[in-house]
Amino acid sequence: GDSVIQMQGQVTLSENDFLFINCTYSTTGYPTLFWYVQYSGEGPQLLLQVTTANNKGSSRGFEATYDKGTTSFHLQKTSVQEIDSAVYYCAMRAYTNTGKLTFGDGTVLTVKP
Amino acid sequence: NAGVIQTPRHKVTGKGQEATLWCEPISGHSAVFWYRQTIVQGLEFLTYFRNQAPIDDSGMPKERFSAQMPNQSHSTLKIQSTQPQDSAVYLCASSLALRQNTLYFGAGTRLSVL
């Protein structure tokens, strides 16, 4: 079945550190891939999405590249800030599915000033 | 645009009581989704509607849980005979129902079953 794997449950960084969060997926065909961010007390909100394989998505300094070869969609940011502290979810909409998203377990990012 | 509105924000029920959670999707959005969020299970898909019709309820527990969308402006998730393991944040989301369209989530209803 469809699945999304985020190995890092928690990441703690200092301001201006480099961020890298692993995400791999398993499905048939070409899914649409997403990163959502959830701040305390709020619902998840879209950070970026990529529909086409080998394309890169970017938003607010975050980047992720849809790598069909390695079935990965890792999230990166060159220099994190304290306001980036949140939970980050990798998600996938399978090619055969017009609706629901399958989410990874989430990564809690804490950025210390 | 107020976004997806979920009420109540917090609900406390006793074991065995019924809980009804409400969702008002973004105006013009024709797809509505329900997810459950817990520390242990993360974000779990429950069910979704398109143009008020149920499309996929594969994530709904077979007993005690039901969802409806009586009109385009609201959906409800009902849990009968609530149990402590039903305690979670229930999230509603809406979208324009096209494959590439974004899901917009509400802030969620935190259900606590004592």
GROMACS .gro file of C-alpha atoms in nm:
model
  227
    1GLY     CA    1   0.000   0.000   0.000
    2ASP     CA    2   0.087   0.367  -0.004
    3SER     CA    3   0.321   0.492   0.268
    4VAL     CA    4   0.538   0.786   0.364
    5ILE     CA    5   0.839   0.746   0.591
    6GLN     CA    6   0.998   1.021   0.799
    7MET     CA    7   1.278   0.875   1.006
    8GLN     CA    8   1.350   1.175   1.225
    9GLY     CA    9   1.095   1.223   1.497
   10GLN     CA   10   1.272   1.521   1.653
   11VAL     CA   11   1.535   1.763   1.530
   12THR     CA   12   1.695   2.031   1.748
   13LEU     CA   13   1.904   2.303   1.587
   14SER     CA   14   2.042   2.645   1.664
   15GLU     CA   15   1.954   2.952   1.461
   16ASN     CA   16   2.134   2.970   1.125
   17ASP     CA   17   2.196   2.594   1.122
   18PHE     CA   18   2.124   2.386   0.812
   19LEU     CA   19   1.805   2.179   0.819
   20PHE     CA   20   1.759   1.844   0.647
   21ILE     CA   21   1.456   1.622   0.706
   22ASN     CA   22   1.438   1.284   0.534
   23CYS     CA   23   1.125   1.171   0.357
   24THR     CA   24   1.076   0.865   0.140
   25TYR     CA   25   0.756   0.734  -0.010
   26SER     CA   26   0.615   0.413  -0.151
   27THR     CA   27   0.340   0.399  -0.413
   28THR     CA   28   0.279   0.307  -0.774
   29GLY     CA   29   0.299   0.562  -1.049
   30TYR     CA   30   0.378   0.928  -1.002
   31PRO     CA   31   0.233   1.081  -0.687
   32THR     CA   32   0.205   1.447  -0.593
   33LEU     CA   33   0.428   1.525  -0.295
   34PHE     CA   34   0.383   1.780  -0.021
   35TRP     CA   35   0.539   1.926   0.288
   36TYR     CA   36   0.299   2.061   0.547
   37VAL     CA   37   0.392   2.258   0.858
   38GLN     CA   38   0.191   2.264   1.178
   39TYR     CA   39   0.235   2.533   1.441
   40SER     CA   40   0.115   2.485   1.796
   41GLY     CA   41  -0.263   2.510   1.825
   42GLU     CA   42  -0.321   2.520   1.450
   43GLY     CA   43  -0.399   2.276   1.175
   44PRO     CA   44  -0.135   2.174   0.921
   45GLN     CA   45  -0.076   2.424   0.642
   46LEU     CA   46   0.086   2.371   0.307
   47LEU     CA   47   0.452   2.463   0.291
   48LEU     CA   48   0.527   2.339  -0.061
   49GLN     CA   49   0.416   2.083  -0.316
   50VAL     CA   50   0.559   1.927  -0.630
   51THR     CA   51   0.352   1.743  -0.889
   52THR     CA   52   0.615   1.651  -1.146
   53ALA     CA   53   0.905   1.413  -1.089
   54ASN     CA   54   1.253   1.573  -1.074
   55ASN     CA   55   1.109   1.915  -1.007
   56LYS     CA   56   1.190   2.126  -0.703
   57GLY     CA   57   0.946   2.310  -0.483
   58SER     CA   58   1.040   2.603  -0.264
   59SER     CA   59   0.876   2.835  -0.017
   60ARG     CA   60   0.997   3.067   0.260
   61GLY     CA   61   1.354   2.943   0.216
   62PHE     CA   62   1.255   2.574   0.231
   63GLU     CA   63   1.325   2.347  -0.066
   64ALA     CA   64   1.240   1.991  -0.159
   65THR     CA   65   1.316   1.797  -0.477
   66TYR     CA   66   1.090   1.519  -0.605
   67ASP     CA   67   1.340   1.239  -0.679
   68LYS     CA   68   1.160   0.955  -0.852
   69GLY     CA   69   1.478   0.744  -0.867
   70THR     CA   70   1.527   0.731  -0.492
   71THR     CA   71   1.154   0.785  -0.413
   72SER     CA   72   1.253   1.072  -0.185
   73PHE     CA   73   1.132   1.424  -0.111
   74HIS     CA   74   1.373   1.554   0.153
   75LEU     CA   75   1.315   1.898   0.303
   76GLN     CA   76   1.605   2.143   0.334
   77LYS     CA   77   1.665   2.494   0.456
   78THR     CA   78   2.002   2.663   0.459
   79SER     CA   79   1.956   2.876   0.768
   80VAL     CA   80   1.675   2.807   1.014
   81GLN     CA   81   1.526   3.064   1.248
   82GLU     CA   82   1.349   3.029   1.579
   83ILE     CA   83   1.014   3.099   1.410
   84ASP     CA   84   1.061   2.781   1.205
   85SER     CA   85   1.002   2.572   1.516
   86ALA     CA   86   0.702   2.354   1.431
   87VAL     CA   87   0.605   2.003   1.324
   88TYR     CA   88   0.681   1.920   0.961
   89TYR     CA   89   0.489   1.652   0.773
   90CYS     CA   90   0.578   1.494   0.445
   91ALA     CA   91   0.270   1.381   0.255
   92MET     CA   92   0.171   1.213  -0.067
   93ARG     CA   93  -0.134   1.199  -0.290
   94ALA     CA   94  -0.117   0.877  -0.487
   95TYR     CA   95  -0.152   0.897  -0.866
   96THR     CA   96  -0.460   0.681  -0.855
   97ASN     CA   97  -0.626   0.890  -0.589
   98THR     CA   98  -0.799   1.220  -0.648
   99GLY     CA   99  -0.851   1.297  -0.284
  100LYS     CA  100  -0.682   1.190   0.033
  101LEU     CA  101  -0.327   1.255   0.142
  102THR     CA  102  -0.109   0.999   0.318
  103PHE     CA  103   0.111   1.161   0.582
  104GLY     CA  104   0.441   1.069   0.739
  105ASP     CA  105   0.471   1.060   1.117
  106GLY     CA  106   0.599   1.416   1.137
  107THR     CA  107   0.925   1.574   1.254
  108VAL     CA  108   0.926   1.810   1.550
  109LEU     CA  109   1.174   2.088   1.475
  110THR     CA  110   1.301   2.297   1.765
  111VAL     CA  111   1.525   2.590   1.682
  112LYS     CA  112   1.710   2.745   1.974
  113PRO     CA  113   1.798   3.115   1.964
  114ASN     CA  114  -1.206   3.416   0.385
  115ALA     CA  115  -1.218   3.271   0.735
  116GLY     CA  116  -1.069   2.939   0.635
  117VAL     CA  117  -1.203   2.605   0.751
  118ILE     CA  118  -1.398   2.648   1.072
  119GLN     CA  119  -1.426   2.369   1.325
  120THR     CA  120  -1.643   2.374   1.633
  121PRO     CA  121  -1.608   2.324   1.916
  122ARG     CA  122  -1.234   2.371   1.963
  123HIS     CA  123  -1.238   2.152   2.270
  124LYS     CA  124  -1.489   1.890   2.376
  125VAL     CA  125  -1.486   1.680   2.689
  126THR     CA  126  -1.716   1.380   2.713
  127GLY     CA  127  -1.766   1.100   2.958
  128LYS     CA  128  -1.710   0.743   2.852
  129GLY     CA  129  -2.017   0.617   2.668
  130GLN     CA  130  -2.148   0.960   2.569
  131GLU     CA  131  -2.196   1.082   2.213
  132ALA     CA  132  -1.980   1.351   2.053
  133THR     CA  133  -2.063   1.550   1.741
  134LEU     CA  134  -1.795   1.756   1.574
  135TRP     CA  135  -1.873   2.025   1.318
  136CYS     CA  136  -1.686   2.152   1.017
  137GLU     CA  137  -1.758   2.443   0.786
  138PRO     CA  138  -1.542   2.418   0.470
  139ILE     CA  139  -1.410   2.713   0.276
  140SER     CA  140  -1.684   2.857   0.056
  141GLY     CA  141  -1.664   2.714  -0.294
  142HIS     CA  142  -1.464   2.409  -0.192
  143SER     CA  143  -1.638   2.089  -0.295
  144ALA     CA  144  -1.421   1.831  -0.117
  145VAL     CA  145  -1.420   1.783   0.261
  146PHE     CA  146  -1.186   1.554   0.449
  147TRP     CA  147  -1.168   1.431   0.808
  148TYR     CA  148  -0.842   1.326   0.974
  149ARG     CA  149  -0.760   1.216   1.328
  150GLN     CA  150  -0.435   1.322   1.492
  151THR     CA  151  -0.274   1.149   1.789
  152ILE     CA  152   0.080   1.132   1.924
  153VAL     CA  153   0.098   0.758   1.862
  154GLN     CA  154  -0.070   0.730   1.519
  155GLY     CA  155   0.004   1.073   1.375
  156LEU     CA  156  -0.234   1.200   1.106
  157GLU     CA  157  -0.481   0.930   1.007
  158PHE     CA  158  -0.725   0.968   0.720
  159LEU     CA  159  -1.083   0.894   0.816
  160THR     CA  160  -1.317   0.987   0.531
  161TYR     CA  161  -1.392   1.235   0.257
  162PHE     CA  162  -1.679   1.381   0.058
  163ARG     CA  163  -1.694   1.537  -0.285
  164ASN     CA  164  -1.996   1.751  -0.371
  165GLN     CA  165  -2.152   1.621  -0.048
  166ALA     CA  166  -2.131   1.257  -0.159
  167PRO     CA  167  -1.921   1.014   0.044
  168ILE     CA  168  -1.625   0.903  -0.170
  169ASP     CA  169  -1.387   0.715   0.058
  170ASP     CA  170  -1.449   0.611   0.418
  171SER     CA  171  -1.173   0.354   0.433
  172GLY     CA  172  -1.021   0.508   0.745
  173MET     CA  173  -1.337   0.522   0.951
  174PRO     CA  174  -1.364   0.276   1.240
  175LYS     CA  175  -1.644   0.035   1.152
  176GLU     CA  176  -1.833   0.091   1.470
  177ARG     CA  177  -1.946   0.407   1.647
  178PHE     CA  178  -1.807   0.655   1.390
  179SER     CA  179  -2.017   0.819   1.121
  180ALA     CA  180  -1.979   1.129   0.904
  181GLN     CA  181  -2.230   1.326   0.704
  182MET     CA  182  -2.239   1.625   0.476
  183PRO     CA  183  -2.601   1.738   0.455
  184ASN     CA  184  -2.519   2.053   0.258
  185GLN     CA  185  -2.220   2.222   0.099
  186SER     CA  186  -2.156   2.444   0.397
  187HIS     CA  187  -2.105   2.190   0.671
  188SER     CA  188  -2.002   1.839   0.760
  189THR     CA  189  -2.032   1.651   1.089
  190LEU     CA  190  -1.838   1.368   1.245
  191LYS     CA  191  -2.032   1.177   1.507
  192ILE     CA  192  -1.885   0.936   1.756
  193GLN     CA  193  -2.130   0.725   1.953
  194SER     CA  194  -2.049   0.572   2.289
  195THR     CA  195  -1.712   0.748   2.309
  196GLN     CA  196  -1.419   0.559   2.456
  197PRO     CA  197  -1.092   0.692   2.604
  198GLN     CA  198  -0.904   0.570   2.294
  199ASP     CA  199  -1.114   0.812   2.085
  200SER     CA  200  -0.933   1.102   2.252
  201ALA     CA  201  -0.753   1.288   1.975
  202VAL     CA  202  -0.754   1.605   1.769
  203TYR     CA  203  -1.001   1.571   1.483
  204LEU     CA  204  -0.907   1.779   1.182
  205CYS     CA  205  -1.130   1.882   0.896
  206ALA     CA  206  -0.989   1.999   0.564
  207SER     CA  207  -1.138   2.121   0.238
  208SER     CA  208  -1.014   2.160  -0.116
  209LEU     CA  209  -1.130   2.244  -0.466
  210ALA     CA  210  -1.139   1.869  -0.533
  211LEU     CA  211  -0.896   1.869  -0.823
  212ARG     CA  212  -0.593   1.641  -0.803
  213GLN     CA  213  -0.340   1.917  -0.771
  214ASN     CA  214  -0.533   2.127  -0.529
  215THR     CA  215  -0.420   2.198  -0.177
  216LEU     CA  216  -0.593   2.073   0.135
  217TYR     CA  217  -0.673   2.355   0.375
  218PHE     CA  218  -0.705   2.240   0.734
  219GLY     CA  219  -0.905   2.380   1.019
  220ALA     CA  220  -0.754   2.423   1.364
  221GLY     CA  221  -0.913   2.101   1.482
  222THR     CA  222  -1.137   1.984   1.764
  223ARG     CA  223  -0.959   1.835   2.062
  224LEU     CA  224  -1.179   1.555   2.198
  225SER     CA  225  -1.106   1.431   2.548
  226VAL     CA  226  -1.296   1.125   2.670
  227LEU     CA  227  -1.276   1.081   3.045
   0.00000   0.00000   0.00000
